[in-house]
mmCIF file of C-alpha atoms in Angstrom:
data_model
loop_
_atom_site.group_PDB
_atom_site.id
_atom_site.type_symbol
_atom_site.label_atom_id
_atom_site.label_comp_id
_atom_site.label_asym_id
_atom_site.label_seq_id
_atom_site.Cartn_x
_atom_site.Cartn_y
_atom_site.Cartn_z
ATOM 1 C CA UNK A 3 117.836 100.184 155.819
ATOM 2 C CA UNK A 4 115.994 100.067 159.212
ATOM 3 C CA UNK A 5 112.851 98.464 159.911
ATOM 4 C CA UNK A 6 110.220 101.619 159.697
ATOM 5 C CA UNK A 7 106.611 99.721 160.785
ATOM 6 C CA UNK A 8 103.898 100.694 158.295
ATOM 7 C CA UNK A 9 101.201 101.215 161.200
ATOM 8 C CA UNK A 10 101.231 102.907 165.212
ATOM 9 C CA UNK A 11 101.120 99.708 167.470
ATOM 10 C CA UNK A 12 97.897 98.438 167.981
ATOM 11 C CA UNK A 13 98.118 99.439 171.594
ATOM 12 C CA UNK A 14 98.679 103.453 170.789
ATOM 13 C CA UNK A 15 95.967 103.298 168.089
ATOM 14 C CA UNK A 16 93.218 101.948 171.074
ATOM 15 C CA UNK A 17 94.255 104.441 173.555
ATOM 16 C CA UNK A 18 94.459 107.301 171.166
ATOM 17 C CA UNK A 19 90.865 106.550 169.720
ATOM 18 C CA UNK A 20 89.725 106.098 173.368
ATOM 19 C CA UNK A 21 91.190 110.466 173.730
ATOM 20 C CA UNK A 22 88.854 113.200 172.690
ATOM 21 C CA UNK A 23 86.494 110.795 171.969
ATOM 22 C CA UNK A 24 84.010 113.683 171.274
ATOM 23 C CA UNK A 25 85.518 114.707 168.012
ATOM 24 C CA UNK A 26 83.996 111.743 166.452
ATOM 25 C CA UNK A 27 85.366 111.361 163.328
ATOM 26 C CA UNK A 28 88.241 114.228 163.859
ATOM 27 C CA UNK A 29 91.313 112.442 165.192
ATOM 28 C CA UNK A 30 94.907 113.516 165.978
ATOM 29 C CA UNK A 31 95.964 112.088 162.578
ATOM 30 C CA UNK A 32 93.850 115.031 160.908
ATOM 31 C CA UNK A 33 96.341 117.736 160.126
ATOM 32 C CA UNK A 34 94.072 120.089 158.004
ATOM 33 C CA UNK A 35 92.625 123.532 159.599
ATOM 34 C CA UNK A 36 88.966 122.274 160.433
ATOM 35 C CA UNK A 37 87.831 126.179 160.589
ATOM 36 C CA UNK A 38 88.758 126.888 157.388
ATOM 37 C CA UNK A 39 88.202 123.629 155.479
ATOM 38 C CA UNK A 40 83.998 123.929 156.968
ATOM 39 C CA UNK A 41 84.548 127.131 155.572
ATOM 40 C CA UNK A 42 85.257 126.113 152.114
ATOM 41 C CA UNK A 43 82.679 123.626 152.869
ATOM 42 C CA UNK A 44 80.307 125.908 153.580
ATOM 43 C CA UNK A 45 80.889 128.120 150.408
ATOM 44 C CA UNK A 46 80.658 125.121 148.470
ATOM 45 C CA UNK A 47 77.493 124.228 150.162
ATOM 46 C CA UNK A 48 76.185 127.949 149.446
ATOM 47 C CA UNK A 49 77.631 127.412 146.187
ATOM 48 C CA UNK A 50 75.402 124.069 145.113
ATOM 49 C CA UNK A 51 72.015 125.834 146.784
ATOM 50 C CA UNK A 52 72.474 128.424 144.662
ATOM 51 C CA UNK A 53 73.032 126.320 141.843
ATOM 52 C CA UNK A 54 69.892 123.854 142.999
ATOM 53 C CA UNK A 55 67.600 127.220 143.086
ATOM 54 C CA UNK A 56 68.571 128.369 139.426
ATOM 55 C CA UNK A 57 68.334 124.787 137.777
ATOM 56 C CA UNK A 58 64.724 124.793 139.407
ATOM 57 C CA UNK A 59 64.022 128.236 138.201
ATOM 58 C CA UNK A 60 65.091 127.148 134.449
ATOM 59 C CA UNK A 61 63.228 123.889 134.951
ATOM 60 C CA UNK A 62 60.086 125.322 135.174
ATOM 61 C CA UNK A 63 60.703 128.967 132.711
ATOM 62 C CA UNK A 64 62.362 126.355 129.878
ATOM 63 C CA UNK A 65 59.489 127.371 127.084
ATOM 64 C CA UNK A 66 59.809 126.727 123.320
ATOM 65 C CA UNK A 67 60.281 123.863 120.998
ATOM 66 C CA UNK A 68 63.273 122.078 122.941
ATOM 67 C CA UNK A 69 61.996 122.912 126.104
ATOM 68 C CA UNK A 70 60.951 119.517 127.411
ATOM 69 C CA UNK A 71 64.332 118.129 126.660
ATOM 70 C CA UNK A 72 66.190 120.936 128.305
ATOM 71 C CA UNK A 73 63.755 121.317 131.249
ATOM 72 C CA UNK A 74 65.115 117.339 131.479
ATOM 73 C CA UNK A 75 68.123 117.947 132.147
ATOM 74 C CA UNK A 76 67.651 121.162 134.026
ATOM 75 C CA UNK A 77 65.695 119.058 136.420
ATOM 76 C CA UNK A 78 68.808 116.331 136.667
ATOM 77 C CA UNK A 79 71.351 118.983 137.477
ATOM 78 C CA UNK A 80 69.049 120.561 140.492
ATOM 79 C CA UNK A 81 68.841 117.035 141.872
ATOM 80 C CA UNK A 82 72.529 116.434 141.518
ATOM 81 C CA UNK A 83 73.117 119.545 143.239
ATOM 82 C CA UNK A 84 71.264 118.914 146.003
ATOM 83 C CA UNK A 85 72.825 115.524 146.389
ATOM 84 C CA UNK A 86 75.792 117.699 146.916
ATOM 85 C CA UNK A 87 74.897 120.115 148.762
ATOM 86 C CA UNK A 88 73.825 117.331 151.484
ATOM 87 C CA UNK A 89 76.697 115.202 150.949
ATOM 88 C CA UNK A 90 78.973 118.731 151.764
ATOM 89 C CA UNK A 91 76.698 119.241 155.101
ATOM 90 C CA UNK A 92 77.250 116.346 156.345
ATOM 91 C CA UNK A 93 80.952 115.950 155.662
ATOM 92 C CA UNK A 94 80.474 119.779 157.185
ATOM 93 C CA UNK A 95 78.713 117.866 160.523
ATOM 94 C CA UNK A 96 81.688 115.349 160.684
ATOM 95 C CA UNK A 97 84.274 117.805 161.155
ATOM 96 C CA UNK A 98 82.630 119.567 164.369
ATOM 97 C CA UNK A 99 80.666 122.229 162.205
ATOM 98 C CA UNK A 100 77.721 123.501 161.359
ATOM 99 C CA UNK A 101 76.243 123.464 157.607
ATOM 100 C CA UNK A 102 75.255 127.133 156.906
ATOM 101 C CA UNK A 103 72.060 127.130 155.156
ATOM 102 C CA UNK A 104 70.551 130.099 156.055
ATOM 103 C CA UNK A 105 69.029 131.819 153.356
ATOM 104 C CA UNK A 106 70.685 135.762 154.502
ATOM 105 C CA UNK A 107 74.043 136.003 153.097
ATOM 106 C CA UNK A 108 73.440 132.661 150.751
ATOM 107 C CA UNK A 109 74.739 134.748 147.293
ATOM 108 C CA UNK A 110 77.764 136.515 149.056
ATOM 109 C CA UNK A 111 79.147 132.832 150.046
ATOM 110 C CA UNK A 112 78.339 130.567 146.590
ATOM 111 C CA UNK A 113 80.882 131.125 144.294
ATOM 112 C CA UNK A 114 78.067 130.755 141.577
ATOM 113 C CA UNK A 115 75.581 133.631 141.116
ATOM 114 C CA UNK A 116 71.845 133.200 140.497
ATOM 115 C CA UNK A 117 70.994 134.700 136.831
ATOM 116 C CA UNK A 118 68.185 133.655 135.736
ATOM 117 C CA UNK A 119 67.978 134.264 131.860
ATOM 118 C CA UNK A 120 64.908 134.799 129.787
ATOM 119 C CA UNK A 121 65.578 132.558 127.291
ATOM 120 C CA UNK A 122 66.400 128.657 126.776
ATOM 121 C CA UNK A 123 69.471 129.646 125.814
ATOM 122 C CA UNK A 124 70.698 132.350 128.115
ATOM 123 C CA UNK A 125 69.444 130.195 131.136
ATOM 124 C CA UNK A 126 71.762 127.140 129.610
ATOM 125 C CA UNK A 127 74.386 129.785 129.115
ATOM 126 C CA UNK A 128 73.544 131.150 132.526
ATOM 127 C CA UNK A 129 74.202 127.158 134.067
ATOM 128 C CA UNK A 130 77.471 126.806 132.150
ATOM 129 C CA UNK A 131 78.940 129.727 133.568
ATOM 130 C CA UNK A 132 77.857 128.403 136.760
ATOM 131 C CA UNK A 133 79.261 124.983 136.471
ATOM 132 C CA UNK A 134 82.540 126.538 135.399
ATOM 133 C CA UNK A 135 82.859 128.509 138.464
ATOM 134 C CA UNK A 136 82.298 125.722 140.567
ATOM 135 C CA UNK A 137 84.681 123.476 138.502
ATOM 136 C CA UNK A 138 87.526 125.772 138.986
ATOM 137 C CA UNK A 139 86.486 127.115 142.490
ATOM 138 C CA UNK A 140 86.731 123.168 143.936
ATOM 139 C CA UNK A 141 89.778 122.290 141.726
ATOM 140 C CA UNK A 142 91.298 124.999 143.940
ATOM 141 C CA UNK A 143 89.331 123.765 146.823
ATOM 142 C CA UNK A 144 91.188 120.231 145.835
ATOM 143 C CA UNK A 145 94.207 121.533 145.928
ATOM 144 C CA UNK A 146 93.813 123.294 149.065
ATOM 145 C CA UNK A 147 93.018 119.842 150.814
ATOM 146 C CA UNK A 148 95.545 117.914 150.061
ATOM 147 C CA UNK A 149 96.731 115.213 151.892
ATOM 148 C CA UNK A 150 95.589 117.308 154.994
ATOM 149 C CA UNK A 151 91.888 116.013 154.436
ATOM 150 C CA UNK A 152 91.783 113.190 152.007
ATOM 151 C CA UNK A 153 87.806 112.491 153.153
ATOM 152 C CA UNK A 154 86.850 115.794 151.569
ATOM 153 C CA UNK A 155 89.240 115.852 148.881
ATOM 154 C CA UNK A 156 87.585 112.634 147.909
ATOM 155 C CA UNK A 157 84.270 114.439 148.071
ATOM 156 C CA UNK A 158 85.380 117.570 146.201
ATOM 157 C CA UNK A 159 86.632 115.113 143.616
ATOM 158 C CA UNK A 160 83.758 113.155 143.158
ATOM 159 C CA UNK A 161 81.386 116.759 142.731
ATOM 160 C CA UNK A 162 83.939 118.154 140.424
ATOM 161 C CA UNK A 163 83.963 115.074 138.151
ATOM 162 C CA UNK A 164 79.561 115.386 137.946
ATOM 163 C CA UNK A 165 80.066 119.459 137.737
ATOM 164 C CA UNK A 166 82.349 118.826 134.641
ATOM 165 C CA UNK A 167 79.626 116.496 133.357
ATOM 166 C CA UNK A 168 77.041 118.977 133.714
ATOM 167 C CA UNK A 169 79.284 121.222 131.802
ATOM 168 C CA UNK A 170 80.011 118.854 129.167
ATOM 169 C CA UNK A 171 75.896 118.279 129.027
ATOM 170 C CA UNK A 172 75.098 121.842 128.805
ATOM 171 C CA UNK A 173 77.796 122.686 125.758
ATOM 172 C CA UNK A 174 76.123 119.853 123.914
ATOM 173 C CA UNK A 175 72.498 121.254 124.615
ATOM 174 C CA UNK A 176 73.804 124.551 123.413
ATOM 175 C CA UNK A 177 75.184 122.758 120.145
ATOM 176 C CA UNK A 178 71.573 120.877 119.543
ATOM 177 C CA UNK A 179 70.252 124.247 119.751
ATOM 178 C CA UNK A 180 72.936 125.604 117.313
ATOM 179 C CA UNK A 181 74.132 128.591 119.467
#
């Protein structure tokens, strides 16, 4: 069996970080199609702003006798979401793109829609339908990646495992409400 060395030569690695030193964090190794990975990224990214705007809408409509519980978690989920939706942009900024948060056009690119519900229960119904979208939308976004971009596979991963939390929180708030 021949000798196959694990790593480039330390010599090749230097002088290929020294080319195209402008693509920061984008280097010949990456073999994934930037434009359409920051687009993902970016429908992910409209995809948690949606999702932050409709947990903050339920947050402050929850009424009733469970509402401060609910509003709770409400409240939780908008703040996870926006921890995504920042980790996303920036992971959006290391690959040479530009985070697309302009508010024109936000619904047509989130997977999720924005329903807002008139009840405690319809807007936790509203949020579950929500979180599955996204949990199947970045499974396939997962998938997608690969080995081609393991930094925002990793990422996807990690928001997928909280999204499936959230989902797993709001079928148990449905159950305590006995819907």
């Amino acid at each position: 069996m021949a000798y196959k060395p694990f790593l480039t030569d330390i010599k090749t690695l230097r002088e290929r970080a020294r080319k195209h030193i402008e693509n920061g964090a984008v280097t010949e190794g990456y073999t994934g199609d930037r434009e359409t990975v920051i687009k993902l990224l970016n429908e992910a990214l409209a995809t948690e702003l949606v999702c932050v705007l409709r947990y903050k809408r339920h947050y402050f409509m929850a009424t009733g006798i469970h509402a401060d519980s609910v509003a709770a978690e409400f409240l939780e989920h908008a703040n996870d979401e926006q921890g995504h939706a920042d980790q996303i942009a920036a992971r959006i900024v290391q690959l040479g793109g530009a985070p697309n948060f302009n508010p024109e056009g936000l619904l047509t690119r989130s997977h999720a829609e924005y329903v807002e519900g008139d009840s405690l229960t319809e807007m936790i119904k509203e949020d579950l339908v929500a979180e599955r979208i996204a949990i199947d939308s970045y499974r396939e976004m997962i998938t997608y990646l690969g080995n081609d971009d393991p930094t925002s596979r990793r990422l996807m991963e990690s928001i997928l495992a909280v999204e499936e939390e959230h989902a797993d929180d709001l079928v148990n708030l449905l159950g305590e409400l006995g819907k």
